[in-house]
Tab-separated table of C-alpha atoms in Angstrom:
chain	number	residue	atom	x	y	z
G	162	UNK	CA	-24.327	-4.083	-6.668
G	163	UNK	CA	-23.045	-0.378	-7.841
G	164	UNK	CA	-22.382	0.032	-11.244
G	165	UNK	CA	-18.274	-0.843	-12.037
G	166	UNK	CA	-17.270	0.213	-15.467
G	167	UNK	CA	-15.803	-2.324	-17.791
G	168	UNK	CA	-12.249	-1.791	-17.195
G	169	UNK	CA	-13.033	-1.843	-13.422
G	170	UNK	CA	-14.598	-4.752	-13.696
G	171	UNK	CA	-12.046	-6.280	-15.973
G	172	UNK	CA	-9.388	-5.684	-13.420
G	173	UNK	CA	-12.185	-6.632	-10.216
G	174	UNK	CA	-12.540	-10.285	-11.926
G	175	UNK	CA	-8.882	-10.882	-12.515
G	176	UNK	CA	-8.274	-10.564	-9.267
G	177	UNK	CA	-10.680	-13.328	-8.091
G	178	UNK	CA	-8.709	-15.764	-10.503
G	179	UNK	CA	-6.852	-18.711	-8.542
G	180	UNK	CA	-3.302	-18.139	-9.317
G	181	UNK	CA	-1.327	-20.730	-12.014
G	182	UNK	CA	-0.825	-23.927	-8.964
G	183	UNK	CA	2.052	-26.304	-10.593
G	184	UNK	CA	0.515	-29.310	-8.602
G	185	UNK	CA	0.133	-29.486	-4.600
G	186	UNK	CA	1.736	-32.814	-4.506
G	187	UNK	CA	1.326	-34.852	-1.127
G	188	UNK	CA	3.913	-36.219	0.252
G	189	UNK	CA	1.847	-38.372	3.077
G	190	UNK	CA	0.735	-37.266	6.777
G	191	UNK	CA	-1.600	-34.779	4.544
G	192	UNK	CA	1.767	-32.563	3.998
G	193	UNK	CA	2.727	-31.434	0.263
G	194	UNK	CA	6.444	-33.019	-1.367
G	195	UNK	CA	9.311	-30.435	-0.492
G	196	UNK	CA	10.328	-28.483	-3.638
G	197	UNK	CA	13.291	-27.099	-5.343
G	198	UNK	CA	14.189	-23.972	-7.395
G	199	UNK	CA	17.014	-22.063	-8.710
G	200	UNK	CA	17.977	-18.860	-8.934
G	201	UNK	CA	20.677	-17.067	-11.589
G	202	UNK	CA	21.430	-14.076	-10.102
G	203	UNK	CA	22.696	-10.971	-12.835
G	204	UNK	CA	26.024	-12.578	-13.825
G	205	UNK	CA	26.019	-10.532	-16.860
G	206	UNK	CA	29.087	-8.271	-15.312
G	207	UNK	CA	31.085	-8.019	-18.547
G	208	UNK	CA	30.297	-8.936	-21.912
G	209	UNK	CA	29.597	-12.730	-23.198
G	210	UNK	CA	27.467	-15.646	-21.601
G	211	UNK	CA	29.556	-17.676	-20.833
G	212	UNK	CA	29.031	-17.561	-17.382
G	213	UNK	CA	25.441	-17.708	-17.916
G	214	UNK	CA	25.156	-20.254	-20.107
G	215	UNK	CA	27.329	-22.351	-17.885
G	216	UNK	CA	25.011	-21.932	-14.809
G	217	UNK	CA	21.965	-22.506	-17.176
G	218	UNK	CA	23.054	-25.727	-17.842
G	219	UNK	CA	23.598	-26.686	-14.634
G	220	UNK	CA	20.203	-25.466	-13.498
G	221	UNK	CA	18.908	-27.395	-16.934
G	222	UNK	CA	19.804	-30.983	-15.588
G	223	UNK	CA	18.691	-30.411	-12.655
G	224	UNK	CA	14.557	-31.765	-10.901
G	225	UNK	CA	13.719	-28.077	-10.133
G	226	UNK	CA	10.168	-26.862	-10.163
G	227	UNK	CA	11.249	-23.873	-12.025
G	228	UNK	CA	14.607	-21.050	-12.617
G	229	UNK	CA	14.264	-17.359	-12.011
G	230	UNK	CA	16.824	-15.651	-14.193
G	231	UNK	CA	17.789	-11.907	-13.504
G	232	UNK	CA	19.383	-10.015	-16.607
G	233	UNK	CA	19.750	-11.518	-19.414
G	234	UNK	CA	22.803	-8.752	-20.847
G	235	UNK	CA	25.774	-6.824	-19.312
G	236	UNK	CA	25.954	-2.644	-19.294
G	237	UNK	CA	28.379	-2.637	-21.987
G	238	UNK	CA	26.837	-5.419	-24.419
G	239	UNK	CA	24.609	-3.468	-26.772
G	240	UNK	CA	20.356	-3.439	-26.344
G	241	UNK	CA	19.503	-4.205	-30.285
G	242	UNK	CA	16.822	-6.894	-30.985
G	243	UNK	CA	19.674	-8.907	-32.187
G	244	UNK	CA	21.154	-9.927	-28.399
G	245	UNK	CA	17.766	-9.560	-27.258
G	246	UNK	CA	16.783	-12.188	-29.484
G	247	UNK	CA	20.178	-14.117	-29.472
G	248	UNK	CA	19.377	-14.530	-25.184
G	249	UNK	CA	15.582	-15.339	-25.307
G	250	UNK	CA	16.691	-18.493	-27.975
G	251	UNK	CA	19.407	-19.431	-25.103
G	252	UNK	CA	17.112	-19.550	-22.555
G	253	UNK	CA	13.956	-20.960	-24.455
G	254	UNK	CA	16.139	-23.934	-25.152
G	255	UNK	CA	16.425	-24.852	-21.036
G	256	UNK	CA	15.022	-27.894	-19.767
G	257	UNK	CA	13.183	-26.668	-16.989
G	258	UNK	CA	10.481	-23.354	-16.775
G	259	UNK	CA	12.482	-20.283	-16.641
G	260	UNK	CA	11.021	-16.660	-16.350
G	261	UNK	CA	13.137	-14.039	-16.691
G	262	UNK	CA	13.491	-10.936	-14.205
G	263	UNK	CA	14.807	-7.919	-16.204
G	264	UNK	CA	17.380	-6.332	-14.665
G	265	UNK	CA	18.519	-2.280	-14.962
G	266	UNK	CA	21.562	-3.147	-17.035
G	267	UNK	CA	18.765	-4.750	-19.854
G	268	UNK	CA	17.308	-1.443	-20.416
G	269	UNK	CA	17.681	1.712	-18.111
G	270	UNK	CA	20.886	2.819	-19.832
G	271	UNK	CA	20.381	2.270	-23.279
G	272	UNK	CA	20.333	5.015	-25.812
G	273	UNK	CA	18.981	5.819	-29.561
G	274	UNK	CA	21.634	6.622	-32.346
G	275	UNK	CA	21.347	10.409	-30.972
G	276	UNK	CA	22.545	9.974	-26.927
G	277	UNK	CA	19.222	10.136	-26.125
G	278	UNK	CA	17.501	7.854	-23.230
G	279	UNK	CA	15.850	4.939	-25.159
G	280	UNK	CA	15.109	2.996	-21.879
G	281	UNK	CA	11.143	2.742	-22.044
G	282	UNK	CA	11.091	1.344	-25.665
G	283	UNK	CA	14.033	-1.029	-24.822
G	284	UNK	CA	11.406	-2.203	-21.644
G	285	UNK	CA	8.732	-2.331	-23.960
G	286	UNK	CA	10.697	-4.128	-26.624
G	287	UNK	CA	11.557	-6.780	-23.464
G	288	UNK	CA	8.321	-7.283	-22.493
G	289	UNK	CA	7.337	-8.535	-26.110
G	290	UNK	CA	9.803	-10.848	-26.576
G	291	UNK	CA	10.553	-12.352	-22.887
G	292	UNK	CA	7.099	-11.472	-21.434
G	293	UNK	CA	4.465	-11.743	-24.076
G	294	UNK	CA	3.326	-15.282	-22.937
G	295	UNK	CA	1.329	-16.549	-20.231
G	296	UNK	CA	3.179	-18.770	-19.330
G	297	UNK	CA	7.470	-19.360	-18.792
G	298	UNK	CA	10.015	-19.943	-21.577
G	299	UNK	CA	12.217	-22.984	-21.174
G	300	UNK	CA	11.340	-26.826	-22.689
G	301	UNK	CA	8.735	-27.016	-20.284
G	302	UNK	CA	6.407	-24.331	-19.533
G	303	UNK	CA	4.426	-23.119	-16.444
G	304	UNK	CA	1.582	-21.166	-16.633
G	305	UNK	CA	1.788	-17.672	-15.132
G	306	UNK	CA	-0.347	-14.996	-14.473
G	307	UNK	CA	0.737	-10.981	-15.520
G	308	UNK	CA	0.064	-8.088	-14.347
G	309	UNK	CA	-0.418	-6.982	-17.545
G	310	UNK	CA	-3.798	-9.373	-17.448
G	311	UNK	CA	-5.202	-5.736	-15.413
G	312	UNK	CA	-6.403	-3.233	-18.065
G	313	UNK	CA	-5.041	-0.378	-16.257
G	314	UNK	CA	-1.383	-2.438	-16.099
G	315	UNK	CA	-1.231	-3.922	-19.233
G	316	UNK	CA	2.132	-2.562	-20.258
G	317	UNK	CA	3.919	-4.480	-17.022
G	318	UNK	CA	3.934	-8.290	-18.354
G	319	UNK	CA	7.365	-8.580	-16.533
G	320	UNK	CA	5.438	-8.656	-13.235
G	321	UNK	CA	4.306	-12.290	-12.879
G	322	UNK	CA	3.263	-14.692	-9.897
G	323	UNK	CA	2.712	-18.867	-10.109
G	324	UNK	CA	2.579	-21.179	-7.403
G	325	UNK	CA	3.947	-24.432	-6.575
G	326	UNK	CA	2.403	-26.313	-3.447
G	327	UNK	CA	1.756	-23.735	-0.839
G	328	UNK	CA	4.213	-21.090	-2.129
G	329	UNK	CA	3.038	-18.282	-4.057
G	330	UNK	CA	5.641	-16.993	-6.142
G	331	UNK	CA	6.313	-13.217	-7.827
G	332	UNK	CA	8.489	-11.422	-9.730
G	333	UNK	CA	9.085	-7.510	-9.259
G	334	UNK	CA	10.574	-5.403	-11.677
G	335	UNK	CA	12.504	-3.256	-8.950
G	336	UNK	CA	16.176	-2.213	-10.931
G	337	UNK	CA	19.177	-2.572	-8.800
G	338	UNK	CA	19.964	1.233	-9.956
G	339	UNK	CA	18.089	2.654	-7.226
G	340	UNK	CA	15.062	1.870	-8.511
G	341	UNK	CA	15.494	3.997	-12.299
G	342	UNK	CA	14.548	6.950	-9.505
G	343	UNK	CA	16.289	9.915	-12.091
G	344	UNK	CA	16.750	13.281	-9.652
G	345	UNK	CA	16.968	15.367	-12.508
G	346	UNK	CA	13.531	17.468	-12.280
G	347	UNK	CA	10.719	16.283	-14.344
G	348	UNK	CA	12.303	13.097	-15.907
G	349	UNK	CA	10.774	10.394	-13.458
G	350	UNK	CA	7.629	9.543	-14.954
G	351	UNK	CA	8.691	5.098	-15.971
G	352	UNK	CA	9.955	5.180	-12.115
G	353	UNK	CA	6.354	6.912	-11.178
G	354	UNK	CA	3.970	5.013	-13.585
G	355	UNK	CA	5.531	1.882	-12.399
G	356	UNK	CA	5.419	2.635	-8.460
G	357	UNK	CA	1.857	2.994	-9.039
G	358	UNK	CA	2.350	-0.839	-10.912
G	359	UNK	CA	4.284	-2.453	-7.964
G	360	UNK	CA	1.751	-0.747	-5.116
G	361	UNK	CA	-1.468	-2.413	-7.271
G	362	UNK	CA	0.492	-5.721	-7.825
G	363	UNK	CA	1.956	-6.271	-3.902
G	364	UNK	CA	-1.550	-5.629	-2.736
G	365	UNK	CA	-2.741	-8.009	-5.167
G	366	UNK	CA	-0.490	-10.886	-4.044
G	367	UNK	CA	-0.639	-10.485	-0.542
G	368	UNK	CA	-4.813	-10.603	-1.212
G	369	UNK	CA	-3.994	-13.903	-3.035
G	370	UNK	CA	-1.817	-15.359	-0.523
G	371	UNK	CA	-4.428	-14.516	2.396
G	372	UNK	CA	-7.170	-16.143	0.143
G	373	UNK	CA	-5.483	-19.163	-0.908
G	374	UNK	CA	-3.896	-19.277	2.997
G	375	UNK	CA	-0.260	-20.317	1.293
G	376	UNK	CA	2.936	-21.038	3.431
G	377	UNK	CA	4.559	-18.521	1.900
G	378	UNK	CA	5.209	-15.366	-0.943
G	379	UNK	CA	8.731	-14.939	-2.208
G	380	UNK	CA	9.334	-11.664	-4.226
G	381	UNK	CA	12.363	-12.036	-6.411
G	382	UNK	CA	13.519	-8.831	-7.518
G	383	UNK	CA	16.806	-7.375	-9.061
G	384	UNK	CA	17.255	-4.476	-6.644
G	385	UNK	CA	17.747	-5.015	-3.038
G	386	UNK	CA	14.820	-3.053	-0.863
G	387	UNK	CA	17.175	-4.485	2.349
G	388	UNK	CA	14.136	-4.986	4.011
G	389	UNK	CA	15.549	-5.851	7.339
G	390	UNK	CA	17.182	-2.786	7.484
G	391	UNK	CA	14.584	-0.273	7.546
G	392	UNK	CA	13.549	0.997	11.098
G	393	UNK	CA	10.007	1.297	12.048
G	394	UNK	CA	7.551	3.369	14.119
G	395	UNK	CA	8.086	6.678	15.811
G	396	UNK	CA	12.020	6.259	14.887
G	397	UNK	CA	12.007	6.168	11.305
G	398	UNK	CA	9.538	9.109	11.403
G	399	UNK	CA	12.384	11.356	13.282
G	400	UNK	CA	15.528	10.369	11.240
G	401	UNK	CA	17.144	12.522	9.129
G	402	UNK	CA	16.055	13.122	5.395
G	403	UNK	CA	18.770	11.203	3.456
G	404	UNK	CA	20.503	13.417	0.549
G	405	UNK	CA	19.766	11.344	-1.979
G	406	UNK	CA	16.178	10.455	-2.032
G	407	UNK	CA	15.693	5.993	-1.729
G	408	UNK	CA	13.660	4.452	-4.886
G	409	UNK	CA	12.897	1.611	-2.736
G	410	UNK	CA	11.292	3.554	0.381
G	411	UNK	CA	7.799	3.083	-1.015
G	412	UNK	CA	7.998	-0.185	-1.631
G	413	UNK	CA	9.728	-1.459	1.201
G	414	UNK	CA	7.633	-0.060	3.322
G	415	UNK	CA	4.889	-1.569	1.857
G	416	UNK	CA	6.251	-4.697	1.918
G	417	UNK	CA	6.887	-4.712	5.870
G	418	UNK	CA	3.570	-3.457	6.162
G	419	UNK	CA	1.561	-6.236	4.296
G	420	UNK	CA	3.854	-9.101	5.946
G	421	UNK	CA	2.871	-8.051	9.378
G	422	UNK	CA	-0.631	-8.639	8.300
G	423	UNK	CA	0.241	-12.014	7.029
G	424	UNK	CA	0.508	-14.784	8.304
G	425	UNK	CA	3.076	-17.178	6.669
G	426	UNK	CA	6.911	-16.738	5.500
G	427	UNK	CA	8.144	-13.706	3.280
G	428	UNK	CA	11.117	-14.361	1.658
G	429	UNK	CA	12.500	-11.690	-0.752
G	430	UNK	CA	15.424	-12.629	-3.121
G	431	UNK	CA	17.397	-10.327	-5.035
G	432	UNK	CA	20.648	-10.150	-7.020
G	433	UNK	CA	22.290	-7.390	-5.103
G	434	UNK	CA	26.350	-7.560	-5.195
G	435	UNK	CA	27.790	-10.095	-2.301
G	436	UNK	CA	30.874	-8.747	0.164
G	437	UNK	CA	34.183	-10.711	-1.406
G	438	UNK	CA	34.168	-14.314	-0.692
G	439	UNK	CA	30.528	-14.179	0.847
G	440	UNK	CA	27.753	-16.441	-0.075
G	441	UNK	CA	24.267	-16.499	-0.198
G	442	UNK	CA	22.709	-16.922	3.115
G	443	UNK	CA	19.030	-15.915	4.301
G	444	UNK	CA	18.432	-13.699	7.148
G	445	UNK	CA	15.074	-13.219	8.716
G	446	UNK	CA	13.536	-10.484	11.153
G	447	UNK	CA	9.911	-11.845	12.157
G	448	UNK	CA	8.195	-13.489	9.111
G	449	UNK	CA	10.062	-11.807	6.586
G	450	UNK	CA	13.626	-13.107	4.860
G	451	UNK	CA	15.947	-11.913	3.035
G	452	UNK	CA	18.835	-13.344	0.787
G	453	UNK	CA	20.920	-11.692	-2.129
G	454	UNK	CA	22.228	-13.811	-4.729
G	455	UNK	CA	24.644	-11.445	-6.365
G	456	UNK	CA	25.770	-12.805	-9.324
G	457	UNK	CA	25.555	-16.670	-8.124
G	458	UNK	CA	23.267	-19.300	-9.227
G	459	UNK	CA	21.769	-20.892	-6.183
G	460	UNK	CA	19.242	-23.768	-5.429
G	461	UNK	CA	16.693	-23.496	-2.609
G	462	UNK	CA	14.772	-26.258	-0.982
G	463	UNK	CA	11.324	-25.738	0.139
G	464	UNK	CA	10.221	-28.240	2.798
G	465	UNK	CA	6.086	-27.779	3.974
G	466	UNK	CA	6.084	-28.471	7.644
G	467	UNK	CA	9.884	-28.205	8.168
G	468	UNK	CA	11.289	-26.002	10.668
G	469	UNK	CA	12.839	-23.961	7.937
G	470	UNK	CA	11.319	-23.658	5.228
G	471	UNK	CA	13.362	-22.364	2.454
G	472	UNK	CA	16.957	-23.582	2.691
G	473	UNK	CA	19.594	-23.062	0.164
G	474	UNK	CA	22.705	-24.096	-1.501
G	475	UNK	CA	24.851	-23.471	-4.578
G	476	UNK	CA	23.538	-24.836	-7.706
G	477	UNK	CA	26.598	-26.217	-9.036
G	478	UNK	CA	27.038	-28.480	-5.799
């Protein structure tokens, strides 16, 4: 066996870890119980919680395996420890396992007493208090597994993946701001580190997923990488360079690339703005799904051996 050095190593024996399973329960005929989960998309459009506290609750009294919350603060509410703080006691106090998504509004604007950017330490200071547990906040916990469990990734905690039944799921930290891709010259180095992050940590799920031989992956992310959108082949090599360069090419295209060589359901959910009066609805292309949330809270039924096998509704009905 060659000689791996001990970070190497570190990183080469995480990776043969079974993922965090919340129970493959079986609902007879040798076919696991169907599932639910909820989803808060980034309702944080002005300031106060209201909103969010309202769809918390909701979500709270609810039997869901677990809630994915994106944001926890609007743009114009202010990125000291103190609402920081004030929003991981709100959340902690939920019945059921939440893990928390950040979204771009949490961080990517915020600025030091001088104007200046202070959106890496505002990340960091994120990943401390929402993401410095293995496992979910909320009443009841569920153990999770990090990203930042790699040596080389320790800094990306947000990134975390669980699995109920035969689902594997993940979360992305993918801003709805185009990805925190900055075209001023030489100020790109969070939206580079971290591309390096999400290519390491989408291989490593899809390697999980093809081990374990899941139903599924869902990816929840805050920005949409519209998935279905993106042409393929010769054509997309012969379009026109777009003016303003796409922080979600890379990943995207990685995404479509690993689904084709998988062989259950991708579903990606993100908390990209809805048309008026449109609700969330998931569209597929092949194997791989998409549905935007916007700033709803949704529930979605899993059902093993179903015809569909996510379906969805809002979480207040």
């Amino acid at each position: 066996m060659p000689f791996l050095r001990p970070a190497l190593l570190a990183a080469a024996l995480s990776m043969a870890l079974p993922a965090p399973h919340a129970g493959a329960r079986d609902g007879g005929n040798g076919v696991p119980e169907a599932h639910r989960f909820g989803v808060i998309g980034h309702s944080f459009t002005r300031p106060g919680d209201e909103h969010f506290k309202k769809a918390l609750a909701e979500t709270s009294e609810k039997s869901l395996a677990f809630v994915v919350v994106t944001g926890i603060k609007a743009a114009g509410e202010p990125c000291g420890d103190k609402l920081y703080q004030e929003r991981h006691d709100l959340i902690d106090k939920a019945r059921r396992p939440v893990i928390v998504l950040p979204a771009g509004s949490d961080w990517t604007d915020c600025r030091n007493s001088a104007g200046r950017t202070n959106a890496v330490e505002r990340l960091n200071r994120m990943r401390e208090l929402f993401h410095g547990e293995q496992q979910s906040l909320g009443a009841k916990k569920l153990p999770l597994t990090r990203l930042s469990m790699s040596p080389r990734f320790r800094s990306y905690a947000e990134n975390a993946h669980w699995s109920v039944d035969s689902v594997l799921y993940a979360t992305v930290n993918l801003p709805a701001n185009n990805n925190h891709y900055l075209a001023a010259a030489g100020r790109n180095s969070e939206y580079e580190d971290r591309a390096v992050a999400t290519r390491f940590w989408l291989n490593r799920l899809f390697t999980l997923a093809r081990r374990d031989k899941v139903d599924a992956i869902v990816l929840f992310s805050e920005g949409d990488l519209k998935p279905l959108a993106e042409q393929t082949g010769l054509r997309s090599l012969l379009r026109r360079a777009p003016v303003t360069r796409d922080g979600f090419a890379a990943t995207r295209n990685q995404v479509q690339l690993l689904a084709q060589k998988f062989e259950g359901k991708v579903l990606l959910v993100d908390s990209a703005a809805l048309p008026k009066k449109a609700k969330p609805a998931i569209e597929w292309r092949g194997n791989v799904g998409h549905v935007s949330v916007g700033g709803e809270a949704i529930e979605v039924m899993v059902t093993p051996g179903a015809k569909a096998l996510f379906s969805l509704k809002d979480a207040g009905d």
